[in-house]
Short mmCIF file of C-alpha atoms and ligand atoms in Angstrom, two decimals:
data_model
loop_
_atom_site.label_atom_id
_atom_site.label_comp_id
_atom_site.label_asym_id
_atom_site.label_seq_id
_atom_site.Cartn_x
_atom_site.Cartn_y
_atom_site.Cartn_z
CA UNK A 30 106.97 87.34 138.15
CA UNK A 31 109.78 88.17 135.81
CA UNK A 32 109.07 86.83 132.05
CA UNK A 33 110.42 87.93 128.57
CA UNK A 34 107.33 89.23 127.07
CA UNK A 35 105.27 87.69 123.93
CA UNK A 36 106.06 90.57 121.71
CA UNK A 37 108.79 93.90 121.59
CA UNK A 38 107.75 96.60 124.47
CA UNK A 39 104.95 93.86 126.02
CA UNK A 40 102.33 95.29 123.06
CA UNK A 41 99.49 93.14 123.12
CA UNK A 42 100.04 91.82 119.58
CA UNK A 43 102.12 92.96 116.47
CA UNK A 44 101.16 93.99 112.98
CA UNK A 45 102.63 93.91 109.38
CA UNK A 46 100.82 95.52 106.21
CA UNK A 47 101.85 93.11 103.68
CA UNK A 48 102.06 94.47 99.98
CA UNK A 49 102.63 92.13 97.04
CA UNK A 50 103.84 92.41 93.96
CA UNK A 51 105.55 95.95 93.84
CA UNK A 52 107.18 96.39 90.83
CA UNK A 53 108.35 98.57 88.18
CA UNK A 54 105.14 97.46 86.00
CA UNK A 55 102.62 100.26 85.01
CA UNK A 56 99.32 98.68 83.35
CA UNK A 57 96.99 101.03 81.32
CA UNK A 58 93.45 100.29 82.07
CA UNK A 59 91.86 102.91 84.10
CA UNK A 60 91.85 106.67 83.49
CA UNK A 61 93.54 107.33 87.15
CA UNK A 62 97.02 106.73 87.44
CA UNK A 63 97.59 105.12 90.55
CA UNK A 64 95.00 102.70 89.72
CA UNK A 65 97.24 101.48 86.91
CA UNK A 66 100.16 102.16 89.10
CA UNK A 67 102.43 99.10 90.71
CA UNK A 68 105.23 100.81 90.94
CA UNK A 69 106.64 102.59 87.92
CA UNK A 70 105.35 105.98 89.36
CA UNK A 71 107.90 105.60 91.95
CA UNK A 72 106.79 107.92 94.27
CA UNK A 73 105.70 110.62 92.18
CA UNK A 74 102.23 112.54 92.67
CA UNK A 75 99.77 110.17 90.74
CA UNK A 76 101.62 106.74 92.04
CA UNK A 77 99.84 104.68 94.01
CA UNK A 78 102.26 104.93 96.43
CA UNK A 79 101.38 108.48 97.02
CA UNK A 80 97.72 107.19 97.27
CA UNK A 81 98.52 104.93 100.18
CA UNK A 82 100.30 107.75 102.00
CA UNK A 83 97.46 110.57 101.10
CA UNK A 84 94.38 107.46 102.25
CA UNK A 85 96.18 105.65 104.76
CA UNK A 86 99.63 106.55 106.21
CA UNK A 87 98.25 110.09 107.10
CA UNK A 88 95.85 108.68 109.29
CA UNK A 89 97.86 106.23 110.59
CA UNK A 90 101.57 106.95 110.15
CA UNK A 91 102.40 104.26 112.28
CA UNK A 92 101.90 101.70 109.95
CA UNK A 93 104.76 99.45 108.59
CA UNK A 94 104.47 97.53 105.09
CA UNK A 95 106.15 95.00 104.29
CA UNK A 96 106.58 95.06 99.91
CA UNK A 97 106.86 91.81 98.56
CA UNK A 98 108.82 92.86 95.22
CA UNK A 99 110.29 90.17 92.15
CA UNK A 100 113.59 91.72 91.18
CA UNK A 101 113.14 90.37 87.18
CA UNK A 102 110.60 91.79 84.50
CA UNK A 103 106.98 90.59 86.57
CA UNK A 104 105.75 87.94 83.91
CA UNK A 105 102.10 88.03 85.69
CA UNK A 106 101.06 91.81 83.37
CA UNK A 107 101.09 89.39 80.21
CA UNK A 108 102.44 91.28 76.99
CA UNK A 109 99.48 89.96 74.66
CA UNK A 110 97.15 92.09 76.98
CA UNK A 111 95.17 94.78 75.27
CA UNK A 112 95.98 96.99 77.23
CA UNK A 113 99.04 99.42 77.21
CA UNK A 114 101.73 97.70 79.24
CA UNK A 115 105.34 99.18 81.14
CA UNK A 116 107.84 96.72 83.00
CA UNK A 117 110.85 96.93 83.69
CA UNK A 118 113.29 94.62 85.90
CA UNK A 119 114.88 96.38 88.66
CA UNK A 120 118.33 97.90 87.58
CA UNK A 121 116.42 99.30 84.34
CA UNK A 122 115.50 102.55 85.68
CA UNK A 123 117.67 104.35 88.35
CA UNK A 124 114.16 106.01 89.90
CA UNK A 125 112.60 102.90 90.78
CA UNK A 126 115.74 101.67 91.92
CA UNK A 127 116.57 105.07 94.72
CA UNK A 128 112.27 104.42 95.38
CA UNK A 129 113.07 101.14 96.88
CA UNK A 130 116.08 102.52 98.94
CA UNK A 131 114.10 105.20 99.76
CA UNK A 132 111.01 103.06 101.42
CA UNK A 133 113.65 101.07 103.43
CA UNK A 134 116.41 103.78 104.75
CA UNK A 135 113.41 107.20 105.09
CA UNK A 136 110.48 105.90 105.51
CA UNK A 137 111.42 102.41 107.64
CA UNK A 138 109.43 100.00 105.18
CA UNK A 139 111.08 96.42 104.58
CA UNK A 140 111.64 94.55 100.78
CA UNK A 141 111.12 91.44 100.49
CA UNK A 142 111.85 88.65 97.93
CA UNK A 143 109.28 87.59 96.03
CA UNK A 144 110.93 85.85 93.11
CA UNK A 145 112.45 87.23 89.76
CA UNK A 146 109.57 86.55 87.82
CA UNK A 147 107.17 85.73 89.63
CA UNK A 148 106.33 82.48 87.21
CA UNK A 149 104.86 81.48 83.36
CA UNK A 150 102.17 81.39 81.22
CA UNK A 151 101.55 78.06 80.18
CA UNK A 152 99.59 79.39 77.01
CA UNK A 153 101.39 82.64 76.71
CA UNK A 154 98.50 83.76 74.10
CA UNK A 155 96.10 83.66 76.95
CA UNK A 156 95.98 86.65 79.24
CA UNK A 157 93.67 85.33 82.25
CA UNK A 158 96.01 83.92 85.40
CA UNK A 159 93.56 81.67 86.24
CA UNK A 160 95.11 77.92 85.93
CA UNK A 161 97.19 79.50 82.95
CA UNK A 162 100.01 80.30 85.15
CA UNK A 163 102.91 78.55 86.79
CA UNK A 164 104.15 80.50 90.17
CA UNK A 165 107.87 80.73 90.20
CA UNK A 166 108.59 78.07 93.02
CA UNK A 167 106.28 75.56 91.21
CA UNK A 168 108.79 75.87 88.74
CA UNK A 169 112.23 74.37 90.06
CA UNK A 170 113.07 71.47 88.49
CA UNK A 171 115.97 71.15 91.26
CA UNK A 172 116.86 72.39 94.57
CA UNK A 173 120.54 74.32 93.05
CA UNK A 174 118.29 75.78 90.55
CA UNK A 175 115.72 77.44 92.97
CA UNK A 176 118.63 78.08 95.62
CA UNK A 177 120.61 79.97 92.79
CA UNK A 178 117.94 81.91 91.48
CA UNK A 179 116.24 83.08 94.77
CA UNK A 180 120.02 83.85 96.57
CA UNK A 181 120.56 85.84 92.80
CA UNK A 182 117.66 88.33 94.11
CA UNK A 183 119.12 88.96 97.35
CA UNK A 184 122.42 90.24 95.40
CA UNK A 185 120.90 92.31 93.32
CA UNK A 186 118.84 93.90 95.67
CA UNK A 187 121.88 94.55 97.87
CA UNK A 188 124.17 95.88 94.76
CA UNK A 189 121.12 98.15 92.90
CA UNK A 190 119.57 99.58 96.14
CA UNK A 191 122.34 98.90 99.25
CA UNK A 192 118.77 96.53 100.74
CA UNK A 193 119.68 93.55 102.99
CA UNK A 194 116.31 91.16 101.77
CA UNK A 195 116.07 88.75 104.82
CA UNK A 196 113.10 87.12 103.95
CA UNK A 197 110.32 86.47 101.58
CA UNK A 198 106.42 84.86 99.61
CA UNK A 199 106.42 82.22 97.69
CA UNK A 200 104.58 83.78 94.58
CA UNK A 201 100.64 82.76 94.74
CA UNK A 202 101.61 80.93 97.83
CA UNK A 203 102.44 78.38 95.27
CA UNK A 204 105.15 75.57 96.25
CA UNK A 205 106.46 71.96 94.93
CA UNK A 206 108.33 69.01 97.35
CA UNK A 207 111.27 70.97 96.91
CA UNK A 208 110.63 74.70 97.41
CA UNK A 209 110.64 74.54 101.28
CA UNK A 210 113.66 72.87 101.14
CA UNK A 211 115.40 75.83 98.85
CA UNK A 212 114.12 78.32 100.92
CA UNK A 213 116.04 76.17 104.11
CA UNK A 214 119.05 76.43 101.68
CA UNK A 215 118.89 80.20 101.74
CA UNK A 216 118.97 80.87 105.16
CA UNK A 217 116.08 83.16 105.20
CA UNK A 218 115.52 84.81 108.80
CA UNK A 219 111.67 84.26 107.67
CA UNK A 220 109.71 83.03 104.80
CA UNK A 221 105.83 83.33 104.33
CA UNK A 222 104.69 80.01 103.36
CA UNK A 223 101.06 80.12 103.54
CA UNK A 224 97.73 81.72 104.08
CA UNK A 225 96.14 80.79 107.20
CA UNK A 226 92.46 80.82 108.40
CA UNK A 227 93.06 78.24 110.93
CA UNK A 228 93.59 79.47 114.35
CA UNK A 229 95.68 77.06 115.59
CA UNK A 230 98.10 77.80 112.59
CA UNK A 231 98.42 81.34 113.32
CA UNK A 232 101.39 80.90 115.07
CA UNK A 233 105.10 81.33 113.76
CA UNK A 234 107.16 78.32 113.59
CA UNK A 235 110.44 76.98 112.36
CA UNK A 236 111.51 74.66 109.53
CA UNK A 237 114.47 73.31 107.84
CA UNK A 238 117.90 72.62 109.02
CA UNK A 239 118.38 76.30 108.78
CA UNK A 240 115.62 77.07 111.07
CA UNK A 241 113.83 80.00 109.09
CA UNK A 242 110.63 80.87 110.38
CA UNK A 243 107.53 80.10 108.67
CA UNK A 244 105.46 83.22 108.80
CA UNK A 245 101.85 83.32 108.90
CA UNK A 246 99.36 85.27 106.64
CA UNK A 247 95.92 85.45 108.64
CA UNK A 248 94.03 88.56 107.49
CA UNK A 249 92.82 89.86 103.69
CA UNK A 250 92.54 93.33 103.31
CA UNK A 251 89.14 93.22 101.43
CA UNK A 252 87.41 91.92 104.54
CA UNK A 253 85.08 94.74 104.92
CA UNK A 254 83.82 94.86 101.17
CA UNK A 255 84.73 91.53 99.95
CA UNK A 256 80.96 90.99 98.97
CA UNK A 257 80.38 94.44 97.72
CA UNK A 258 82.77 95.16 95.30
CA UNK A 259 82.98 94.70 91.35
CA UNK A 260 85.23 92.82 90.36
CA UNK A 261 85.11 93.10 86.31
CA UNK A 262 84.30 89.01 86.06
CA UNK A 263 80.31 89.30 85.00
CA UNK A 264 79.42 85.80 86.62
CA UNK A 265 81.22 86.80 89.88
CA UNK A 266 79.96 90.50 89.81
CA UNK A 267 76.23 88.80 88.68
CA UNK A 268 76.50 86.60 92.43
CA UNK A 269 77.66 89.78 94.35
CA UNK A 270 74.47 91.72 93.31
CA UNK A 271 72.83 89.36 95.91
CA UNK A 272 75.64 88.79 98.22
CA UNK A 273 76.34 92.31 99.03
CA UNK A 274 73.64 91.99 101.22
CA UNK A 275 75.20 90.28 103.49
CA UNK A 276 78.36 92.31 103.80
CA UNK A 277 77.17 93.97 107.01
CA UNK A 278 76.83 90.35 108.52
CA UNK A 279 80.03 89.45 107.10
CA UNK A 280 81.74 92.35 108.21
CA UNK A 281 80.60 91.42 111.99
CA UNK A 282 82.51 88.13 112.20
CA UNK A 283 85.52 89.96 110.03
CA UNK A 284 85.49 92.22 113.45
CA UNK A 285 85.36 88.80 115.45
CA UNK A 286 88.36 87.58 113.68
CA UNK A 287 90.45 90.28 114.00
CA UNK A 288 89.47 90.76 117.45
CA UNK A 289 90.31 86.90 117.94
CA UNK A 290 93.43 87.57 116.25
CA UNK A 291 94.43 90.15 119.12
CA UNK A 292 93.10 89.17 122.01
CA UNK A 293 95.20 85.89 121.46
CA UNK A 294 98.32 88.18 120.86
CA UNK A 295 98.68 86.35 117.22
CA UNK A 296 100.81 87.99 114.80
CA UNK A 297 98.03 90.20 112.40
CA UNK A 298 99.42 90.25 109.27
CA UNK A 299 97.36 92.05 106.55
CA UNK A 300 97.46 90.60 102.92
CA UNK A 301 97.13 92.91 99.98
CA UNK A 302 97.89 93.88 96.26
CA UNK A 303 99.65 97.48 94.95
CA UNK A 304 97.52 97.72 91.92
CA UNK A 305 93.93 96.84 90.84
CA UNK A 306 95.14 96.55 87.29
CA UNK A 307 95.25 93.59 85.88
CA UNK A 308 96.64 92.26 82.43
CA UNK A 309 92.53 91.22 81.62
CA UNK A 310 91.09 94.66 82.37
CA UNK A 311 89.58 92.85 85.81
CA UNK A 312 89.77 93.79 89.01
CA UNK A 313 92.79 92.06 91.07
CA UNK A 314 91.60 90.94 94.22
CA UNK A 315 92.83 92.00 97.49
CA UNK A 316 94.32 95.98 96.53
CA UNK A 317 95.18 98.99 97.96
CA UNK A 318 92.24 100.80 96.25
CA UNK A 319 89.25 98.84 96.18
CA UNK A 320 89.82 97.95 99.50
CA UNK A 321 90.81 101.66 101.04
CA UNK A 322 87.65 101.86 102.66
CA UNK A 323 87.77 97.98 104.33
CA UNK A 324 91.65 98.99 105.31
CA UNK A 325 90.36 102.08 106.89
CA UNK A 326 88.51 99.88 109.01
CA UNK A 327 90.89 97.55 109.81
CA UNK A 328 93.18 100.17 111.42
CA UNK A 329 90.33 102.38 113.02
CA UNK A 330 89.94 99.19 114.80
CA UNK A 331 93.77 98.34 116.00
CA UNK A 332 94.50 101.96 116.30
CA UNK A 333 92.46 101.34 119.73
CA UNK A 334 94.58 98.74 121.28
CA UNK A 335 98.28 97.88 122.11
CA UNK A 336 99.38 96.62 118.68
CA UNK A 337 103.21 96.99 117.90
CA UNK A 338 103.59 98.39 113.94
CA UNK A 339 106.62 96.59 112.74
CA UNK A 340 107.40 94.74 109.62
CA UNK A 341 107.81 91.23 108.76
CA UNK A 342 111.31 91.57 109.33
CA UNK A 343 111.01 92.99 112.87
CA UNK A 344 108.55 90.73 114.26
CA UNK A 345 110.30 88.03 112.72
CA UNK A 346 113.60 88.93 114.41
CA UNK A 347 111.94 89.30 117.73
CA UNK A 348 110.31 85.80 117.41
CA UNK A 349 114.08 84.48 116.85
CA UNK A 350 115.34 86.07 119.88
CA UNK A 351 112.66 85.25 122.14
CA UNK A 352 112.71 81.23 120.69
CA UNK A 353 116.33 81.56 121.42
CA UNK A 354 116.31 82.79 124.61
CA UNK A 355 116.55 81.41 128.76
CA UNK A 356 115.63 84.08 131.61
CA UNK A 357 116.55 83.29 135.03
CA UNK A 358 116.74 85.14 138.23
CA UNK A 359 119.15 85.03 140.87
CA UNK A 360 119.05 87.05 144.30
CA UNK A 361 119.63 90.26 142.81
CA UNK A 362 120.58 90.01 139.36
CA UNK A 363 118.86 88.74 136.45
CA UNK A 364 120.72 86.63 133.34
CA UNK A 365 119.24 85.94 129.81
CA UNK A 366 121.27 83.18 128.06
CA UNK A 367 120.90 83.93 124.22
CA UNK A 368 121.45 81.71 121.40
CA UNK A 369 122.45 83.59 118.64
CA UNK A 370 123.07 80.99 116.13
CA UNK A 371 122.82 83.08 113.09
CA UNK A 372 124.60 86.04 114.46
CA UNK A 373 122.27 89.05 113.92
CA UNK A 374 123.10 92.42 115.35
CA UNK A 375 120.31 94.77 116.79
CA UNK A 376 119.08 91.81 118.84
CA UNK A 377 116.27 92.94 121.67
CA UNK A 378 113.89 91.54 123.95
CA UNK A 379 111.45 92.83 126.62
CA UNK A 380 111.36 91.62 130.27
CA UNK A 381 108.63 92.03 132.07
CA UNK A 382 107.47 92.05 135.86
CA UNK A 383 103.91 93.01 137.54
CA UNK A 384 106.03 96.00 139.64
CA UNK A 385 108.23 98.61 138.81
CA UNK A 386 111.86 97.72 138.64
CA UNK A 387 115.39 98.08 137.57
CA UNK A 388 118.04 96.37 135.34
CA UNK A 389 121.91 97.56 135.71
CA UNK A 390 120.78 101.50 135.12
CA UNK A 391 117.72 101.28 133.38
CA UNK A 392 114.08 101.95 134.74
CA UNK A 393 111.33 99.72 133.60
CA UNK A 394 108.08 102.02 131.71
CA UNK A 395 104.52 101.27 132.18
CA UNK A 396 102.95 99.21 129.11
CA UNK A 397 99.89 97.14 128.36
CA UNK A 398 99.40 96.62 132.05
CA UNK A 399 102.74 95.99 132.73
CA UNK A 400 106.34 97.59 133.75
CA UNK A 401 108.81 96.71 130.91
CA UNK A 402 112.30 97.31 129.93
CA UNK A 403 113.41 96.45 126.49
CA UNK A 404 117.20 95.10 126.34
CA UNK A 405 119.76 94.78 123.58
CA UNK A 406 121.27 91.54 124.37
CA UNK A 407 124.21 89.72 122.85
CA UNK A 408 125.10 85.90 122.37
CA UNK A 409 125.86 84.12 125.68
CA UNK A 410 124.94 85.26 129.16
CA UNK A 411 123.79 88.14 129.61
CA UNK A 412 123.76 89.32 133.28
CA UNK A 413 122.07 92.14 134.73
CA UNK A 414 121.97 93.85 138.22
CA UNK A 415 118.18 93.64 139.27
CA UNK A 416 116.60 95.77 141.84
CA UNK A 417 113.58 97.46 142.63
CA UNK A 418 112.05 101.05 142.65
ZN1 ZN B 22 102.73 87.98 93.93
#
């Protein structure tokens, strides 16, 4: 039977790395650089960018981040820290600037919004995050102000770094009545609304009048140390000297969860930090570093099974066309009626039969189990000649 497939190519399930907080922000608490690192080091030998491709992206080059990055001065590394502290908003520092172009146009990552800001102190004096800090959507008084603010991002990343930003994270997951209802105003392709540990919210939905698509975050990257590690807080790190017992047992349904996640053909979407450094010396959870070992893991595990590496963006895009598209099958052609409401370009899906077969001139390839041909298809009806090898 001829069907348009769950996911791009008929892969089993897709997968997004998603990195938050990137910025030009360099915070002086450990004696290794890229530990400090959350973006200021560009690219350069000690950044921590150069970490994740000497730990991970060697091992598997195949995986696609998606950097959640504010555009203004990150307000989270608070100044009255005592430790040594570098930001910088994007358009300060040519470097950073040609580093974000660079992870977009050569090496195929995707920037995302993720505020100017990122938010407030409410007692400026006080350096710890926790319930002293306003996330930047909780701040909007009105929808204009939100709507003018967030679109402002998108322009500058376009002007500074020639980046199209086509969706985004509210900061801390954080939101008001109204922030939904801003993002609708945008016109996001996507936004990521929420963490999810529910399965039967794993899906991606729309919302809004605009019909952006809520995307789900169902998977921390710490999951395979999350009761071993230090975390610099002595009354957490006084628990964990019991609870890292139980790691091994905890890893085991961490392995049942992802497993879950990809046998149902969910969208595994991996939430982490840049930079363990925090503004209070502590350990921020969910990072690239402390978790190396637990994202090691995590990939050692997909790298075994038909997972499609794509970013946010890309899965996102083929969720849109697949929502917005009809397949039916007449004697020997086959049509796909596309909606293309919001007129992207690059629009494909995959078709896919139990046999071999063939659409105008192109041969369907073996994957997952099944013959597949992926198609660029275009607003409207889109017929094809259909016959069999
Ligand atoms: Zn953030």
């Amino acid at each position: 039977m001829f069907k348009i497939s769950k996911w791009f190519n008929n892969y089993q399930a897709p997968s997004v790395l998603m990195i938050d907080d990137l910025s030009d922000v360099y915070i002086d608490v450990y004696d290794r650089e890229y530990k400090n690192d959350w973006g200021h080091l560009c690219d350069s030998d000690q950044s921590a960018y150069s970490y994740l491709q000497n730990l991970l992206f060697k091992k598997f080059p195949q995986i696609k981040v998606t950097f959640f990055t504010p555009y203004a001065r990150h307000n989270v590394p608070n100044e009255n820290s005592k430790y040594k502290i570098k930001k910088y908003a994007l358009g300060e520092r040519d470097e950073y600037a040609k580093f974000l172009t660079k992870l977009v146009k050569e090496h195929k990552h995707e920037i995302a919004h993720h505020g100017s800001n990122h938010g407030e102190y409410i007692d400026p004096k006080n350096v710890s995050t926790a319930n002293n800090f306003k996330h930047e959507w909780e701040l909007f008084e009105s929808v204009k102000s939100g709507v003018d603010i967030t679109l402002e991002g998108v322009k500058r990343f376009k002007d500074i770094c020639d980046i199209t930003i086509s969706g985004g994270k509210f900061c801390g997951y954080k939101m008001r009545e109204n922030s939904m209802e801003i993002i609708d105003e945008c016109n996001f392709l996507y936004w990521s609304d929420r963490i999810n540990f529910i399965e039967k919210d794993y899906e991606a939905h729309f919302f809004g009048k605009n019909r952006v698509i809520s995307f789900p975050t169902n998977f921390s990257s710490n999951e395979f140390v999350r009761l071993s590690y230090m975390s610099g807080h002595p009354q957490r790190d006084k628990k964990k000297k019991i609870l890292k017992y139980f790691q091994p047992l905890y890893s085991l349904i961490a392995y049942y969860n992802l497993f879950n996640l990809y046998k149902n053909g969910h969208i595994i979407s991996i939430q982490t930090h840049i930079s363990p450094s925090t503004a209070l010396g502590t350990v921020q959870a969910l990072n690239i570093v402390t978790d190396i070992s637990s994202l090691t893991k995590i990939y050692n595990f997909l790298a075994k099974k038909s997972i499609w590496y794509a970013t946010c963006h890309d899965i996102a895009k083929y969720f849109y066309v697949r929502e917005n598209s009809k397949l039916s099958i007449y004697d020997n052609k086959l049509e796909i009626e596309f909606n293309n409401h919001k007129n992207y370009t690059d629009t494909t899906i995959s078709i896919v039969h139990d046999k071999p077969f063939k659409l105008n001139d192109i041969l369907s390839k073996q994957n997952n189990n099944l013959e597949v041909i992926n198609l660029e298809i275009k607003n409207g009806i889109n017929s094809l000649r259909l016959s069999y090898i």
